[in-house]
């Protein structure tokens, strides 16, 4: 970023040099965020027609991809298909249990795809909790589970770093449960190595948990390597968690959130929406792509 003082010094060297520096500063100031999508958003459509769905996602303006499964294709074949359409392959999600069992293969697949990030999508739990339905399992995660996850992430994160990529963890709402006055989120990042364990902040789930995403972004700064750009309306009177909606239709101030993340060094932004949907999901993908394109950050 060119400071005002640097600009004035450059301008003093001559009108041509000053004009060039001014143009660069203007271009950087107005640089748009890269439009990314977590493919979990369109999983049902992709399972029925992978290439057709991907081409519709591309037409909606999305270019950066985060995977949530490989649709029964080899990483090499998937990379060929998606790069042929024009996508940038950036990130992939894997659960902690899979990372513990087959971390080496996950890293090898990510390298084949040419990814920058490997992200843990959800925490590991003790065997008895693993049998519970998803929501009950997440509510049952305790401090011993978080200690196990922190140890796993330190080990696997170092392997990912050594392979030339970055490792991160993706939150839901369970991370904001407190243990002895400290959230599991802060415990996890206080007990993992910042050189090897980063953050993919799901802003939507932060909002649903009643936490402040701006405060988290400013606390952890460039440790946040990616955002999940997931919109929610305000919680209803009954207190039930709301369903996610197309971007711009919820209550989150995305200009402020994305602007803060960009200023702190975050470079990847993945739109995600989860079932139940209020309209055909590919219509919401188009609405969300248009919203991000027009967002002035």
Short mmCIF file of C-alpha atoms in Angstrom, two decimals:
data_model
loop_
_atom_site.label_atom_id
_atom_site.label_comp_id
_atom_site.label_asym_id
_atom_site.label_seq_id
_atom_site.Cartn_x
_atom_site.Cartn_y
_atom_site.Cartn_z
CA UNK A 1 0.00 0.00 0.00
CA UNK A 2 1.48 3.39 -1.01
CA UNK A 3 1.44 5.93 1.80
CA UNK A 4 0.53 9.57 1.26
CA UNK A 5 4.13 10.56 2.09
CA UNK A 6 5.57 8.07 -0.44
CA UNK A 7 3.20 9.38 -3.08
CA UNK A 8 4.28 12.99 -2.50
CA UNK A 9 7.97 12.06 -2.63
CA UNK A 10 7.44 10.16 -5.88
CA UNK A 11 5.43 13.02 -7.34
CA UNK A 12 8.26 15.41 -6.57
CA UNK A 13 10.53 13.36 -8.81
CA UNK A 14 8.47 14.31 -11.84
CA UNK A 15 4.96 14.44 -13.19
CA UNK A 16 5.23 11.17 -15.11
CA UNK A 17 6.46 9.20 -12.11
CA UNK A 18 3.84 10.79 -9.88
CA UNK A 19 1.09 9.94 -12.32
CA UNK A 20 2.21 6.30 -12.50
CA UNK A 21 2.29 5.91 -8.70
CA UNK A 22 -1.12 7.55 -8.40
CA UNK A 23 -2.60 5.11 -10.94
CA UNK A 24 -1.21 2.11 -9.06
CA UNK A 25 -2.63 3.37 -5.77
CA UNK A 26 -6.04 3.92 -7.37
CA UNK A 27 -6.07 0.42 -8.87
CA UNK A 28 -5.13 -1.22 -5.56
CA UNK A 29 -7.78 0.76 -3.67
CA UNK A 30 -10.53 -0.43 -6.00
CA UNK A 31 -9.38 -4.04 -6.37
CA UNK A 32 -12.40 -6.34 -6.10
CA UNK A 33 -12.42 -9.35 -3.83
CA UNK A 34 -12.00 -12.72 -5.57
CA UNK A 35 -15.38 -14.43 -5.85
CA UNK A 36 -15.11 -17.86 -4.29
CA UNK A 37 -17.63 -20.58 -3.50
CA UNK A 38 -17.67 -23.57 -1.18
CA UNK A 39 -19.07 -26.34 -3.38
CA UNK A 40 -21.06 -27.79 -0.48
CA UNK A 41 -23.53 -25.05 -1.48
CA UNK A 42 -24.41 -26.85 -4.74
CA UNK A 43 -23.69 -30.44 -3.69
CA UNK A 44 -27.13 -31.79 -4.61
CA UNK A 45 -27.06 -30.18 -8.05
CA UNK A 46 -23.46 -31.24 -8.66
CA UNK A 47 -24.22 -34.86 -7.81
CA UNK A 48 -26.87 -34.87 -10.56
CA UNK A 49 -24.90 -32.92 -13.20
CA UNK A 50 -21.39 -31.94 -12.15
CA UNK A 51 -20.17 -30.15 -15.27
CA UNK A 52 -23.48 -28.43 -15.95
CA UNK A 53 -23.65 -27.17 -12.36
CA UNK A 54 -20.05 -25.96 -12.43
CA UNK A 55 -20.66 -24.02 -15.63
CA UNK A 56 -23.65 -22.28 -14.03
CA UNK A 57 -21.52 -21.41 -10.99
CA UNK A 58 -18.89 -19.97 -13.35
CA UNK A 59 -21.54 -17.97 -15.22
CA UNK A 60 -22.63 -16.48 -11.87
CA UNK A 61 -19.17 -14.93 -11.55
CA UNK A 62 -17.44 -17.33 -9.16
CA UNK A 63 -13.83 -18.24 -9.94
CA UNK A 64 -12.20 -19.53 -6.72
CA UNK A 65 -13.19 -23.01 -5.58
CA UNK A 66 -13.23 -24.72 -2.20
CA UNK A 67 -14.04 -28.42 -2.37
CA UNK A 68 -16.21 -30.55 -0.08
CA UNK A 69 -15.67 -33.91 -1.76
CA UNK A 70 -14.51 -34.98 -5.21
CA UNK A 71 -17.72 -36.43 -6.76
CA UNK A 72 -16.23 -39.90 -7.31
CA UNK A 73 -13.54 -38.45 -9.56
CA UNK A 74 -9.79 -38.64 -9.14
CA UNK A 75 -8.14 -35.37 -8.13
CA UNK A 76 -6.33 -35.30 -11.49
CA UNK A 77 -9.54 -35.71 -13.51
CA UNK A 78 -11.38 -33.18 -11.36
CA UNK A 79 -8.58 -30.65 -11.75
CA UNK A 80 -8.63 -31.09 -15.53
CA UNK A 81 -12.40 -30.54 -15.71
CA UNK A 82 -12.46 -27.51 -13.45
CA UNK A 83 -9.40 -25.77 -14.83
CA UNK A 84 -10.84 -26.34 -18.30
CA UNK A 85 -13.91 -24.35 -17.27
CA UNK A 86 -11.69 -21.60 -15.90
CA UNK A 87 -11.74 -22.02 -12.12
CA UNK A 88 -8.92 -21.38 -9.67
CA UNK A 89 -8.66 -24.35 -7.29
CA UNK A 90 -7.88 -22.91 -3.87
CA UNK A 91 -9.01 -25.00 -0.90
CA UNK A 92 -10.58 -28.24 0.32
CA UNK A 93 -12.50 -29.36 3.41
CA UNK A 94 -11.89 -32.54 5.39
CA UNK A 95 -13.16 -33.53 8.84
CA UNK A 96 -10.76 -34.05 11.74
CA UNK A 97 -11.48 -37.79 11.81
CA UNK A 98 -10.39 -38.15 8.16
CA UNK A 99 -7.32 -36.01 8.77
CA UNK A 100 -6.31 -38.30 11.64
CA UNK A 101 -6.82 -41.44 9.53
CA UNK A 102 -5.50 -40.41 6.11
CA UNK A 103 -3.69 -37.11 6.42
CA UNK A 104 -0.92 -38.10 4.01
CA UNK A 105 -3.44 -38.90 1.26
CA UNK A 106 -5.31 -35.64 1.87
CA UNK A 107 -2.07 -33.72 1.39
CA UNK A 108 -1.19 -35.71 -1.75
CA UNK A 109 -4.64 -35.04 -3.27
CA UNK A 110 -4.39 -31.34 -2.46
CA UNK A 111 -1.01 -31.14 -4.19
CA UNK A 112 -2.45 -32.89 -7.27
CA UNK A 113 -5.23 -30.29 -7.36
CA UNK A 114 -2.73 -27.47 -6.90
CA UNK A 115 -4.45 -26.08 -3.81
CA UNK A 116 -3.26 -23.36 -1.44
CA UNK A 117 -5.24 -24.44 1.63
CA UNK A 118 -6.41 -27.57 3.42
CA UNK A 119 -9.16 -26.79 5.94
CA UNK A 120 -10.57 -28.94 8.72
CA UNK A 121 -14.34 -28.64 8.37
CA UNK A 122 -15.36 -29.95 11.80
CA UNK A 123 -13.74 -31.16 15.03
CA UNK A 124 -13.00 -34.69 16.09
CA UNK A 125 -14.76 -36.09 19.16
CA UNK A 126 -14.43 -39.12 21.44
CA UNK A 127 -15.76 -42.43 20.02
CA UNK A 128 -18.96 -42.43 22.07
CA UNK A 129 -19.87 -38.92 20.88
CA UNK A 130 -19.08 -39.80 17.28
CA UNK A 131 -22.21 -41.98 17.19
CA UNK A 132 -24.48 -39.02 17.96
CA UNK A 133 -26.46 -37.09 15.33
CA UNK A 134 -24.58 -34.06 13.99
CA UNK A 135 -26.20 -31.34 16.11
CA UNK A 136 -26.01 -33.36 19.32
CA UNK A 137 -22.39 -34.26 18.60
CA UNK A 138 -21.40 -30.62 18.15
CA UNK A 139 -23.14 -29.63 21.38
CA UNK A 140 -21.31 -32.43 23.22
CA UNK A 141 -17.77 -31.36 22.23
CA UNK A 142 -15.88 -30.82 25.50
CA UNK A 143 -12.51 -29.45 26.51
CA UNK A 144 -10.81 -32.84 26.23
CA UNK A 145 -12.02 -33.03 22.62
CA UNK A 146 -10.62 -29.58 21.88
CA UNK A 147 -7.27 -30.61 23.40
CA UNK A 148 -7.21 -33.63 21.08
CA UNK A 149 -8.02 -31.41 18.09
CA UNK A 150 -5.32 -28.90 19.01
CA UNK A 151 -2.70 -31.66 19.14
CA UNK A 152 -3.87 -33.05 15.79
CA UNK A 153 -3.86 -29.62 14.15
CA UNK A 154 -0.33 -28.81 15.34
CA UNK A 155 0.98 -32.06 13.87
CA UNK A 156 -0.99 -31.98 10.62
CA UNK A 157 -0.53 -28.22 10.16
CA UNK A 158 3.24 -28.69 10.18
CA UNK A 159 2.92 -31.41 7.52
CA UNK A 160 0.76 -29.12 5.37
CA UNK A 161 3.27 -26.27 5.76
CA UNK A 162 6.11 -28.58 4.79
CA UNK A 163 4.13 -29.50 1.65
CA UNK A 164 3.93 -25.82 0.64
CA UNK A 165 0.32 -25.14 1.64
CA UNK A 166 -1.53 -23.64 4.60
CA UNK A 167 -3.78 -25.45 7.06
CA UNK A 168 -6.82 -23.88 8.68
CA UNK A 169 -9.83 -24.74 10.81
CA UNK A 170 -13.45 -23.83 9.99
CA UNK A 171 -15.80 -22.96 12.84
CA UNK A 172 -19.47 -23.59 13.49
CA UNK A 173 -21.14 -22.33 16.70
CA UNK A 174 -19.77 -24.93 19.13
CA UNK A 175 -16.43 -23.12 19.18
CA UNK A 176 -17.99 -20.28 21.17
CA UNK A 177 -18.98 -22.40 24.14
CA UNK A 178 -16.93 -21.33 27.16
CA UNK A 179 -14.75 -23.49 29.37
CA UNK A 180 -13.53 -21.75 32.53
CA UNK A 181 -14.44 -18.41 30.97
CA UNK A 182 -12.56 -19.03 27.70
CA UNK A 183 -14.28 -19.87 24.42
CA UNK A 184 -13.24 -23.08 22.70
CA UNK A 185 -12.28 -20.86 19.73
CA UNK A 186 -9.74 -18.90 21.78
CA UNK A 187 -8.57 -22.07 23.52
CA UNK A 188 -7.94 -23.77 20.19
CA UNK A 189 -5.95 -20.90 18.70
CA UNK A 190 -4.13 -20.28 21.97
CA UNK A 191 -2.89 -23.89 21.96
CA UNK A 192 -1.90 -24.18 18.30
CA UNK A 193 1.11 -22.85 16.45
CA UNK A 194 0.22 -19.73 14.41
CA UNK A 195 2.89 -20.70 11.87
CA UNK A 196 0.98 -23.87 10.99
CA UNK A 197 -2.64 -23.53 12.15
CA UNK A 198 -4.74 -20.78 10.62
CA UNK A 199 -8.38 -19.72 10.64
CA UNK A 200 -11.14 -20.02 8.07
CA UNK A 201 -13.74 -17.84 9.76
CA UNK A 202 -17.34 -18.79 9.00
CA UNK A 203 -18.86 -15.38 9.58
CA UNK A 204 -22.41 -16.69 9.41
CA UNK A 205 -21.93 -19.12 12.27
CA UNK A 206 -20.12 -16.43 14.28
CA UNK A 207 -23.22 -14.24 13.82
CA UNK A 208 -25.61 -17.04 14.83
CA UNK A 209 -23.49 -17.68 17.95
CA UNK A 210 -24.00 -14.05 18.95
CA UNK A 211 -20.31 -13.17 18.61
CA UNK A 212 -18.71 -10.18 16.86
CA UNK A 213 -16.86 -11.15 13.65
CA UNK A 214 -15.12 -7.77 13.48
CA UNK A 215 -13.59 -8.29 16.92
CA UNK A 216 -12.37 -11.76 15.92
CA UNK A 217 -10.91 -10.48 12.65
CA UNK A 218 -9.07 -7.68 14.45
CA UNK A 219 -7.82 -10.03 17.18
CA UNK A 220 -6.43 -12.70 14.87
CA UNK A 221 -5.64 -10.49 11.85
CA UNK A 222 -3.58 -12.26 9.16
CA UNK A 223 -4.03 -15.63 10.85
CA UNK A 224 -7.47 -15.55 9.15
CA UNK A 225 -6.60 -16.94 5.71
CA UNK A 226 -10.18 -17.25 4.43
CA UNK A 227 -13.78 -16.32 5.16
CA UNK A 228 -16.97 -18.26 4.68
CA UNK A 229 -19.30 -15.56 3.44
CA UNK A 230 -22.57 -17.01 4.73
CA UNK A 231 -25.57 -14.77 5.40
CA UNK A 232 -28.27 -15.22 8.04
CA UNK A 233 -31.30 -13.19 9.08
CA UNK A 234 -31.67 -12.16 12.69
CA UNK A 235 -32.73 -14.90 15.09
CA UNK A 236 -36.51 -15.13 15.46
CA UNK A 237 -38.47 -14.67 18.67
CA UNK A 238 -38.48 -18.42 19.32
CA UNK A 239 -34.70 -18.49 19.53
CA UNK A 240 -34.27 -21.17 16.86
CA UNK A 241 -31.19 -20.88 14.65
CA UNK A 242 -32.23 -19.19 11.38
CA UNK A 243 -31.53 -20.73 7.99
CA UNK A 244 -28.86 -19.26 5.72
CA UNK A 245 -29.97 -17.05 2.83
CA UNK A 246 -28.55 -15.56 -0.36
CA UNK A 247 -25.95 -12.85 0.24
CA UNK A 248 -27.49 -9.45 0.90
CA UNK A 249 -30.76 -10.95 2.14
CA UNK A 250 -29.56 -11.41 5.72
CA UNK A 251 -28.49 -9.15 8.56
CA UNK A 252 -24.68 -9.23 8.26
CA UNK A 253 -22.84 -6.04 7.25
CA UNK A 254 -20.66 -7.59 4.55
CA UNK A 255 -19.05 -4.34 3.48
CA UNK A 256 -17.68 -3.86 6.99
CA UNK A 257 -16.77 -7.53 7.52
CA UNK A 258 -15.03 -8.07 4.18
CA UNK A 259 -13.37 -4.65 4.34
CA UNK A 260 -11.92 -5.48 7.76
CA UNK A 261 -10.74 -8.91 6.62
CA UNK A 262 -9.07 -7.46 3.52
CA UNK A 263 -7.33 -4.77 5.56
CA UNK A 264 -5.96 -7.49 7.87
CA UNK A 265 -4.61 -9.59 4.99
CA UNK A 266 -7.34 -12.15 4.23
CA UNK A 267 -7.33 -13.04 0.54
CA UNK A 268 -9.89 -15.86 0.09
CA UNK A 269 -13.66 -15.41 0.37
CA UNK A 270 -15.98 -18.37 -0.16
CA UNK A 271 -19.74 -17.90 -0.41
CA UNK A 272 -21.60 -20.75 1.24
CA UNK A 273 -25.28 -21.47 1.76
CA UNK A 274 -26.81 -24.50 3.45
CA UNK A 275 -30.11 -26.32 3.24
CA UNK A 276 -32.99 -25.75 3.65
CA UNK A 277 -33.15 -23.39 0.66
CA UNK A 278 -35.96 -20.90 0.07
CA UNK A 279 -35.51 -21.00 -3.73
CA UNK A 280 -33.57 -23.13 -6.25
CA UNK A 281 -29.99 -22.91 -5.02
CA UNK A 282 -28.53 -21.93 -8.39
CA UNK A 283 -30.81 -18.87 -8.35
CA UNK A 284 -29.33 -17.93 -4.97
CA UNK A 285 -25.83 -18.52 -6.35
CA UNK A 286 -26.54 -15.97 -9.09
CA UNK A 287 -28.03 -13.47 -6.60
CA UNK A 288 -25.00 -13.90 -4.31
CA UNK A 289 -22.51 -13.56 -7.15
CA UNK A 290 -24.17 -10.33 -8.29
CA UNK A 291 -24.17 -9.03 -4.72
CA UNK A 292 -20.45 -9.67 -4.23
CA UNK A 293 -19.61 -8.19 -7.62
CA UNK A 294 -21.37 -4.94 -6.74
CA UNK A 295 -20.10 -4.77 -3.17
CA UNK A 296 -17.74 -1.81 -2.91
CA UNK A 297 -14.91 -3.04 -0.67
#
